[in-house]
DNA sequence: CGTCAAAGCTTCGCGTGCTAACTATCCGCT
DNA sequence: AGCGGATAGTTAGCACGCGAAGCTTTGACG
């Protein structure tokens, strides 16, 4: 274990801790902003995605939100209940359900600024330009590596 | 809006997306590892923290897990039900409840490798040493800035 | 000494989020 | 045509996770 030295583990810990913190806070901030409009965080996320695409299937929405289909079902149930979106069965493929915002949902989406992450924007702009670019670059690499690693494991494990 | 230019928003988006992805995956991996021992992710986290400290109050545990007290209550309820920890009222301050792992809980904690984040270790060690150091440095700054920004907002808002 | 705000936990209600199991539909292959 | 696996959604059951409201205990302050 720890072939590469103990300080790697320290970095892992620090990075993980920072990521967890940043994620938690980003969700909290989003939630707070959503709340001001009578919505929840995921609902705003979904509405904003729909606003961009107009119509999406449940699975497409789920993919863009990194959520499983059963989660999306529940989310959409509540959004439909609250008159934000409408389900419509696809004529092409009867398994598929298309989702579109209602006028009310669309209006609400438009009224919510994308600045749910103002806090991050503030923090990120306070970084130097170089640091920001570096962060983007390295995080992208990291995400890609993790993706690959997970794929590898799944193909081994099963 | 976007006083500082559109490419900042792009960076924010990319960084946020990467963070969400990494967080989601880290939780998934942790959960999977926990599952193999019949536990949930947060339960492992709590046990591991308790393993390090021996005894903690509920609020101290909550602080270390970034969880609210009502969340901790439920988590500890289930862990107590499953014989992993024990609640004990503090003699000094009768509001406080001390938490300690049962022998079974302690044994379980010891048997679970900290390597729930093996995937990350793999990905991170595949980064160059410099990139890893850079990432740690920048993320730390970012987390600190966000912390400050949030404090600032809370003192303004209220 | 009494009051009263604050701290520590719990309870309740709600909204995620996941896995497992199930239904309906589609599609490839024979 | 029809079998059989894959795909899209739903349902059920569980564990978080949070905010609001409530309880007990503490400690500060008049």
Short mmCIF file of C-alpha atoms (C1' of nucleotides) in Angstrom, two decimals:
data_model
loop_
_atom_site.label_atom_id
_atom_site.label_comp_id
_atom_site.label_asym_id
_atom_site.label_seq_id
_atom_site.Cartn_x
_atom_site.Cartn_y
_atom_site.Cartn_z
CA UNK A 1 0.00 0.00 0.00
CA UNK A 2 1.00 3.61 -0.43
CA UNK A 3 3.77 2.61 -2.78
CA UNK A 4 4.18 6.20 -3.77
CA UNK A 5 4.74 7.66 -0.34
CA UNK A 6 2.66 8.83 2.57
CA UNK A 7 2.31 12.39 1.31
CA UNK A 8 0.17 11.16 -1.54
CA UNK A 9 -2.40 10.00 0.97
CA UNK A 10 -2.22 13.39 2.60
CA UNK A 11 -2.90 15.05 -0.73
CA UNK A 12 -5.74 12.66 -1.40
CA UNK A 13 -7.23 13.50 1.98
CA UNK A 14 -6.89 17.21 1.46
CA UNK A 15 -8.26 17.11 -2.03
CA UNK A 16 -11.16 14.91 -1.02
CA UNK A 17 -11.94 17.09 1.94
CA UNK A 18 -11.91 20.20 -0.24
CA UNK A 19 -14.11 18.56 -2.84
CA UNK A 20 -16.62 17.39 -0.28
CA UNK A 21 -16.70 20.82 1.26
CA UNK A 22 -17.10 22.61 -2.04
CA UNK A 23 -19.78 20.22 -3.20
CA UNK A 24 -21.74 20.45 0.02
CA UNK A 25 -21.63 24.22 -0.03
CA UNK A 26 -22.55 24.45 -3.68
CA UNK A 27 -25.60 22.36 -3.00
CA UNK A 28 -26.50 24.40 0.01
CA UNK A 29 -26.25 27.63 -1.92
CA UNK A 30 -28.27 26.29 -4.82
CA UNK A 31 -30.88 25.07 -2.42
CA UNK A 32 -31.12 28.42 -0.71
CA UNK A 33 -31.55 30.25 -3.97
CA UNK A 34 -34.16 27.73 -5.09
CA UNK A 35 -36.00 28.10 -1.84
CA UNK A 36 -36.51 31.78 -2.46
CA UNK A 37 -38.56 30.75 -5.48
CA UNK A 38 -40.44 27.99 -3.73
CA UNK A 39 -38.42 25.21 -5.33
CA UNK A 40 -35.81 22.68 -4.29
CA UNK A 41 -32.28 22.45 -5.60
CA UNK A 42 -32.78 19.51 -7.95
CA UNK A 43 -36.00 21.04 -9.24
CA UNK A 44 -34.16 24.19 -10.28
CA UNK A 45 -31.43 22.12 -11.85
CA UNK A 46 -33.97 20.13 -13.82
CA UNK A 47 -35.93 23.21 -14.89
CA UNK A 48 -32.75 24.94 -16.00
CA UNK A 49 -31.71 21.93 -18.04
CA UNK A 50 -35.16 21.74 -19.61
CA UNK A 51 -35.04 25.43 -20.31
CA UNK A 52 -31.95 24.83 -22.38
CA UNK A 53 -33.23 21.81 -24.25
CA UNK A 54 -36.96 22.41 -24.44
CA UNK A 55 -37.76 18.73 -24.32
CA UNK A 56 -35.89 15.76 -22.92
CA UNK A 57 -36.66 12.18 -22.08
CA UNK A 58 -36.51 11.20 -18.44
CA UNK A 59 -33.33 9.23 -18.99
CA UNK A 60 -31.67 12.10 -20.83
CA UNK A 61 -32.52 14.38 -17.95
CA UNK A 62 -31.20 11.81 -15.51
CA UNK A 63 -27.93 11.52 -17.40
CA UNK A 64 -27.43 15.28 -17.28
CA UNK A 65 -28.15 15.36 -13.58
CA UNK A 66 -26.08 12.29 -12.68
CA UNK A 67 -29.19 10.73 -11.19
CA UNK A 68 -30.66 7.25 -11.51
CA UNK A 69 -33.95 6.74 -13.26
CA UNK A 70 -35.87 5.96 -10.10
CA UNK A 71 -34.68 9.23 -8.63
CA UNK A 72 -35.80 11.11 -11.72
CA UNK A 73 -39.22 9.51 -11.57
CA UNK A 74 -39.79 10.86 -8.09
CA UNK A 75 -38.43 14.27 -8.91
CA UNK A 76 -40.61 14.57 -11.99
CA UNK A 77 -43.63 13.30 -10.05
CA UNK A 78 -43.33 16.19 -7.65
CA UNK A 79 -42.61 18.71 -10.36
CA UNK A 80 -45.62 17.56 -12.32
CA UNK A 81 -47.74 17.70 -9.18
CA UNK A 82 -46.63 21.31 -8.72
CA UNK A 83 -47.43 22.18 -12.32
CA UNK A 84 -43.87 22.81 -13.42
CA UNK A 85 -43.50 20.20 -16.16
CA UNK A 86 -45.59 17.87 -18.23
CA UNK A 87 -45.02 14.25 -19.21
CA UNK A 88 -45.84 13.23 -22.75
CA UNK A 89 -45.42 9.77 -24.16
CA UNK A 90 -43.28 9.66 -27.27
CA UNK A 91 -45.13 8.54 -30.40
CA UNK A 92 -41.93 7.15 -31.90
CA UNK A 93 -40.94 4.93 -29.05
CA UNK A 94 -43.69 4.19 -26.62
CA UNK A 95 -41.25 3.36 -23.85
CA UNK A 96 -39.98 6.92 -23.85
CA UNK A 97 -41.52 9.79 -21.97
CA UNK A 98 -40.78 13.32 -23.12
CA UNK A 99 -40.64 16.02 -20.55
CA UNK A 100 -41.37 19.67 -21.19
CA UNK A 101 -41.81 22.65 -18.93
CA UNK A 102 -45.28 24.11 -18.54
CA UNK A 103 -45.61 27.84 -19.18
CA UNK A 104 -45.45 28.36 -15.44
CA UNK A 105 -42.37 26.19 -15.18
CA UNK A 106 -40.69 27.98 -18.07
CA UNK A 107 -41.44 31.37 -16.57
CA UNK A 108 -40.07 30.29 -13.24
CA UNK A 109 -36.92 28.93 -14.84
CA UNK A 110 -36.39 32.20 -16.67
CA UNK A 111 -36.87 34.18 -13.48
CA UNK A 112 -34.17 32.32 -11.61
CA UNK A 113 -30.73 33.69 -12.28
CA UNK A 114 -28.07 31.16 -13.17
CA UNK A 115 -26.08 32.75 -10.40
CA UNK A 116 -26.91 30.07 -7.89
CA UNK A 117 -23.17 29.68 -7.85
CA UNK A 118 -22.37 33.33 -7.35
CA UNK A 119 -20.40 32.31 -4.35
CA UNK A 120 -18.17 30.18 -6.49
CA UNK A 121 -17.86 32.78 -9.09
CA UNK A 122 -16.72 35.18 -6.44
CA UNK A 123 -14.23 32.74 -5.04
CA UNK A 124 -13.01 31.65 -8.45
CA UNK A 125 -12.55 35.14 -9.79
CA UNK A 126 -10.53 35.92 -6.72
CA UNK A 127 -8.11 33.23 -7.82
CA UNK A 128 -5.44 34.33 -10.22
CA UNK A 129 -6.22 33.69 -13.83
CA UNK A 130 -3.45 31.16 -14.01
CA UNK A 131 -4.66 29.28 -10.98
CA UNK A 132 -8.13 29.15 -12.40
CA UNK A 133 -6.89 27.74 -15.66
CA UNK A 134 -4.69 25.26 -13.84
CA UNK A 135 -7.55 24.13 -11.67
CA UNK A 136 -9.79 23.57 -14.65
CA UNK A 137 -7.08 21.66 -16.44
CA UNK A 138 -6.15 19.41 -13.56
CA UNK A 139 -9.69 18.71 -12.44
CA UNK A 140 -10.61 17.73 -15.97
CA UNK A 141 -7.72 15.32 -16.12
CA UNK A 142 -8.64 13.95 -12.73
CA UNK A 143 -12.28 13.43 -13.63
CA UNK A 144 -11.26 11.67 -16.81
CA UNK A 145 -8.83 9.42 -14.99
CA UNK A 146 -11.44 8.51 -12.42
CA UNK A 147 -13.88 7.73 -15.18
CA UNK A 148 -11.38 5.41 -16.81
CA UNK A 149 -10.43 3.82 -13.51
CA UNK A 150 -14.05 3.11 -12.68
CA UNK A 151 -14.66 1.61 -16.07
CA UNK A 152 -11.63 -0.59 -15.63
CA UNK A 153 -12.82 -1.81 -12.26
CA UNK A 154 -16.27 -2.53 -13.46
CA UNK A 155 -15.02 -4.58 -16.32
CA UNK A 156 -12.75 -6.51 -14.00
CA UNK A 157 -15.18 -6.94 -11.14
CA UNK A 158 -18.11 -8.27 -13.09
CA UNK B 1 -23.76 39.99 -14.51
CA UNK B 2 -20.60 38.23 -15.58
CA UNK B 3 -18.62 41.40 -15.12
CA UNK B 4 -15.44 39.46 -15.39
CA UNK B 5 -16.08 37.89 -18.76
CA UNK B 6 -17.87 34.90 -20.13
CA UNK B 7 -14.94 32.52 -19.95
CA UNK B 8 -15.01 32.74 -16.19
CA UNK B 9 -18.49 31.29 -16.22
CA UNK B 10 -17.25 28.52 -18.46
CA UNK B 11 -14.52 27.74 -15.98
CA UNK B 12 -17.01 27.82 -13.15
CA UNK B 13 -19.23 25.42 -15.02
CA UNK B 14 -16.41 23.05 -15.82
CA UNK B 15 -15.01 23.14 -12.33
CA UNK B 16 -18.42 22.65 -10.76
CA UNK B 17 -19.23 19.82 -13.10
CA UNK B 18 -15.96 18.11 -12.29
CA UNK B 19 -16.49 18.59 -8.58
CA UNK B 20 -20.00 17.21 -8.71
CA UNK B 21 -18.81 14.26 -10.70
CA UNK B 22 -15.90 13.53 -8.40
CA UNK B 23 -18.00 13.91 -5.30
CA UNK B 24 -20.77 11.70 -6.62
CA UNK B 25 -18.31 9.00 -7.59
CA UNK B 26 -16.43 9.22 -4.33
CA UNK B 27 -19.66 8.69 -2.48
CA UNK B 28 -20.64 5.84 -4.69
CA UNK B 29 -17.31 4.12 -4.16
CA UNK B 30 -17.42 4.65 -0.42
CA UNK B 31 -20.92 3.30 -0.34
CA UNK B 32 -19.94 0.22 -2.26
CA UNK B 33 -17.05 -0.50 0.05
CA UNK B 34 -19.28 0.03 3.07
CA UNK B 35 -21.89 -2.25 1.63
CA UNK B 36 -19.44 -5.11 1.53
CA UNK B 37 -19.30 -4.83 5.32
CA UNK B 38 -23.03 -4.43 5.77
CA UNK B 39 -22.83 -0.72 6.45
CA UNK B 40 -23.74 2.51 4.71
CA UNK B 41 -21.36 5.24 3.66
CA UNK B 42 -22.10 7.70 6.46
CA UNK B 43 -21.94 4.88 8.99
CA UNK B 44 -18.42 4.01 7.92
CA UNK B 45 -17.46 7.65 8.02
CA UNK B 46 -18.83 8.00 11.52
CA UNK B 47 -17.20 4.80 12.75
CA UNK B 48 -13.87 5.83 11.30
CA UNK B 49 -14.07 9.20 12.99
CA UNK B 50 -15.00 7.57 16.28
CA UNK B 51 -12.18 5.12 15.83
CA UNK B 52 -9.80 8.05 15.75
CA UNK B 53 -11.25 9.93 18.69
CA UNK B 54 -12.63 7.20 20.90
CA UNK B 55 -15.44 9.35 22.19
CA UNK B 56 -17.23 12.34 20.75
CA UNK B 57 -20.39 14.24 21.44
CA UNK B 58 -23.09 14.12 18.81
CA UNK B 59 -22.44 17.71 17.82
CA UNK B 60 -18.71 17.12 17.52
CA UNK B 61 -19.36 14.18 15.26
CA UNK B 62 -21.77 16.25 13.24
CA UNK B 63 -19.21 19.00 12.81
CA UNK B 64 -16.64 16.54 11.52
CA UNK B 65 -19.11 15.06 9.09
CA UNK B 66 -20.54 18.38 7.93
CA UNK B 67 -23.97 17.20 9.01
CA UNK B 68 -26.72 18.91 10.97
CA UNK B 69 -27.71 17.68 14.38
CA UNK B 70 -31.02 16.26 13.24
CA UNK B 71 -29.18 14.21 10.64
CA UNK B 72 -26.74 12.91 13.22
CA UNK B 73 -29.55 11.88 15.53
CA UNK B 74 -31.01 9.62 12.85
CA UNK B 75 -27.67 8.22 11.83
CA UNK B 76 -26.75 7.40 15.42
CA UNK B 77 -30.20 5.91 16.03
CA UNK B 78 -29.62 3.38 13.29
CA UNK B 79 -26.06 2.69 14.35
CA UNK B 80 -27.16 2.14 17.91
CA UNK B 81 -29.96 -0.13 16.73
CA UNK B 82 -27.36 -2.15 14.83
CA UNK B 83 -25.09 -2.38 17.86
CA UNK B 84 -22.27 -0.30 16.45
CA UNK B 85 -22.16 2.54 18.95
CA UNK B 86 -23.44 3.48 22.35
CA UNK B 87 -24.92 6.72 23.65
CA UNK B 88 -23.91 7.82 27.09
CA UNK B 89 -25.07 10.96 28.80
CA UNK B 90 -22.27 13.23 29.95
CA UNK B 91 -22.05 13.65 33.73
CA UNK B 92 -20.48 17.10 33.33
CA UNK B 93 -23.08 18.60 31.09
CA UNK B 94 -26.35 16.78 31.08
CA UNK B 95 -27.29 18.21 27.70
CA UNK B 96 -24.40 16.44 26.05
CA UNK B 97 -24.42 12.88 24.81
CA UNK B 98 -21.14 11.08 24.38
CA UNK B 99 -20.83 8.54 21.68
CA UNK B 100 -18.50 5.57 21.69
CA UNK B 101 -18.13 2.55 19.48
CA UNK B 102 -19.15 -0.80 20.89
CA UNK B 103 -16.55 -3.57 20.67
CA UNK B 104 -18.33 -4.83 17.58
CA UNK B 105 -18.32 -1.37 16.07
CA UNK B 106 -14.67 -0.85 16.84
CA UNK B 107 -13.76 -4.21 15.33
CA UNK B 108 -15.73 -3.41 12.22
CA UNK B 109 -14.09 -0.02 11.90
CA UNK B 110 -10.67 -1.61 12.17
CA UNK B 111 -11.52 -4.19 9.54
CA UNK B 112 -12.50 -1.63 6.94
CA UNK B 113 -9.54 -0.31 5.04
CA UNK B 114 -9.35 3.44 4.67
CA UNK B 115 -8.89 2.76 1.00
CA UNK B 116 -12.48 3.49 0.18
CA UNK B 117 -10.95 6.05 -2.09
CA UNK B 118 -8.59 3.73 -3.88
CA UNK B 119 -10.04 4.94 -7.11
CA UNK B 120 -8.95 8.44 -6.31
CA UNK B 121 -5.59 7.36 -5.17
CA UNK B 122 -5.13 5.64 -8.50
CA UNK B 123 -6.26 8.65 -10.43
CA UNK B 124 -4.30 11.07 -8.30
CA UNK B 125 -1.07 9.15 -8.41
CA UNK B 126 -1.43 9.07 -12.16
CA UNK B 127 -1.26 12.84 -12.11
CA UNK B 128 2.21 14.31 -12.20
CA UNK B 129 3.61 15.21 -8.82
CA UNK B 130 3.48 18.87 -9.73
CA UNK B 131 -0.13 18.71 -10.83
CA UNK B 132 -1.07 16.99 -7.62
CA UNK B 133 0.63 19.64 -5.55
CA UNK B 134 -0.94 22.37 -7.63
CA UNK B 135 -4.37 20.84 -7.26
CA UNK B 136 -4.02 20.61 -3.51
CA UNK B 137 -2.81 24.18 -3.29
CA UNK B 138 -5.51 25.69 -5.49
CA UNK B 139 -8.36 23.68 -4.03
CA UNK B 140 -7.31 24.72 -0.54
CA UNK B 141 -7.33 28.35 -1.54
CA UNK B 142 -10.67 27.92 -3.23
CA UNK B 143 -12.25 26.25 -0.23
CA UNK B 144 -10.94 28.98 2.02
CA UNK B 145 -12.27 31.71 -0.26
CA UNK B 146 -15.66 30.08 -0.40
CA UNK B 147 -15.69 29.82 3.36
CA UNK B 148 -14.92 33.52 3.67
CA UNK B 149 -17.44 34.46 1.00
CA UNK B 150 -20.16 32.50 2.75
CA UNK B 151 -19.36 34.10 6.06
CA UNK B 152 -19.50 37.51 4.44
CA UNK B 153 -22.90 36.81 2.92
CA UNK B 154 -24.34 35.48 6.09
CA UNK B 155 -23.28 38.52 8.03
CA UNK B 156 -24.78 40.75 5.36
CA UNK B 157 -27.96 38.80 4.81
CA UNK B 158 -29.04 38.58 8.39
"C1'" DC C 1 -32.42 34.07 43.37
"C1'" DG C 2 -35.06 34.20 39.23
"C1'" DT C 3 -35.23 34.93 34.44
"C1'" DC C 4 -34.05 34.18 29.98
"C1'" DA C 5 -31.24 33.34 26.09
"C1'" DA C 6 -28.32 29.87 24.26
"C1'" DA C 7 -26.68 25.11 23.62
"C1'" DG C 8 -27.44 20.09 22.76
"C1'" DC C 9 -30.62 16.66 21.21
"C1'" DT C 10 -34.85 14.84 19.46
"C1'" DT C 11 -39.07 14.72 16.61
"C1'" DC C 12 -41.60 15.54 12.44
"C1'" DG C 13 -42.35 16.19 7.66
"C1'" DC C 14 -40.48 16.45 3.27
"C1'" DG C 15 -37.45 15.78 -0.63
"C1'" DT C 16 -33.87 13.44 -2.47
"C1'" DG C 17 -31.09 9.17 -3.96
"C1'" DC C 18 -30.24 4.40 -4.41
"C1'" DT C 19 -31.08 -0.78 -5.24
"C1'" DA C 20 -34.03 -4.44 -6.52
"C1'" DA C 21 -37.85 -6.10 -8.75
"C1'" DC C 22 -41.32 -5.51 -12.28
"C1'" DT C 23 -43.89 -3.93 -16.67
"C1'" DA C 24 -44.00 -2.48 -21.29
"C1'" DT C 25 -41.77 -1.85 -25.43
"C1'" DC C 26 -38.26 -2.33 -28.89
"C1'" DC C 27 -35.06 -4.75 -31.74
"C1'" DG C 28 -31.92 -8.23 -33.45
"C1'" DC C 29 -31.54 -12.93 -34.81
"C1'" DT C 30 -33.15 -17.13 -36.19
"C1'" DA D 1 -43.42 -14.84 -36.83
"C1'" DG D 2 -41.38 -15.16 -32.41
"C1'" DC D 3 -37.90 -15.64 -28.89
"C1'" DG D 4 -34.79 -13.21 -25.93
"C1'" DG D 5 -32.02 -9.64 -24.48
"C1'" DA D 6 -31.77 -4.65 -23.97
"C1'" DT D 7 -33.98 -0.23 -22.85
"C1'" DA D 8 -37.34 3.20 -20.56
"C1'" DG D 9 -40.00 4.01 -16.60
"C1'" DT D 10 -42.29 2.84 -12.37
"C1'" DT D 11 -42.80 1.00 -7.65
"C1'" DA D 12 -41.39 -0.23 -3.01
"C1'" DG D 13 -38.34 0.05 0.78
"C1'" DC D 14 -34.55 2.10 3.02
"C1'" DA D 15 -31.09 5.70 4.50
"C1'" DC D 16 -29.74 10.27 4.36
"C1'" DG D 17 -30.13 15.27 5.02
"C1'" DC D 18 -32.35 19.38 6.08
"C1'" DG D 19 -35.40 23.05 8.49
"C1'" DA D 20 -38.70 24.00 11.98
"C1'" DA D 21 -40.46 23.27 16.35
"C1'" DG D 22 -39.93 21.49 20.90
"C1'" DC D 23 -37.56 19.72 25.20
"C1'" DT D 24 -34.07 19.95 28.88
"C1'" DT D 25 -30.10 21.86 30.78
"C1'" DT D 26 -26.76 25.41 31.35
"C1'" DG D 27 -24.94 29.80 32.35
"C1'" DA D 28 -24.98 34.71 32.33
"C1'" DC D 29 -27.01 38.72 34.09
"C1'" DG D 30 -29.74 41.70 36.71
#
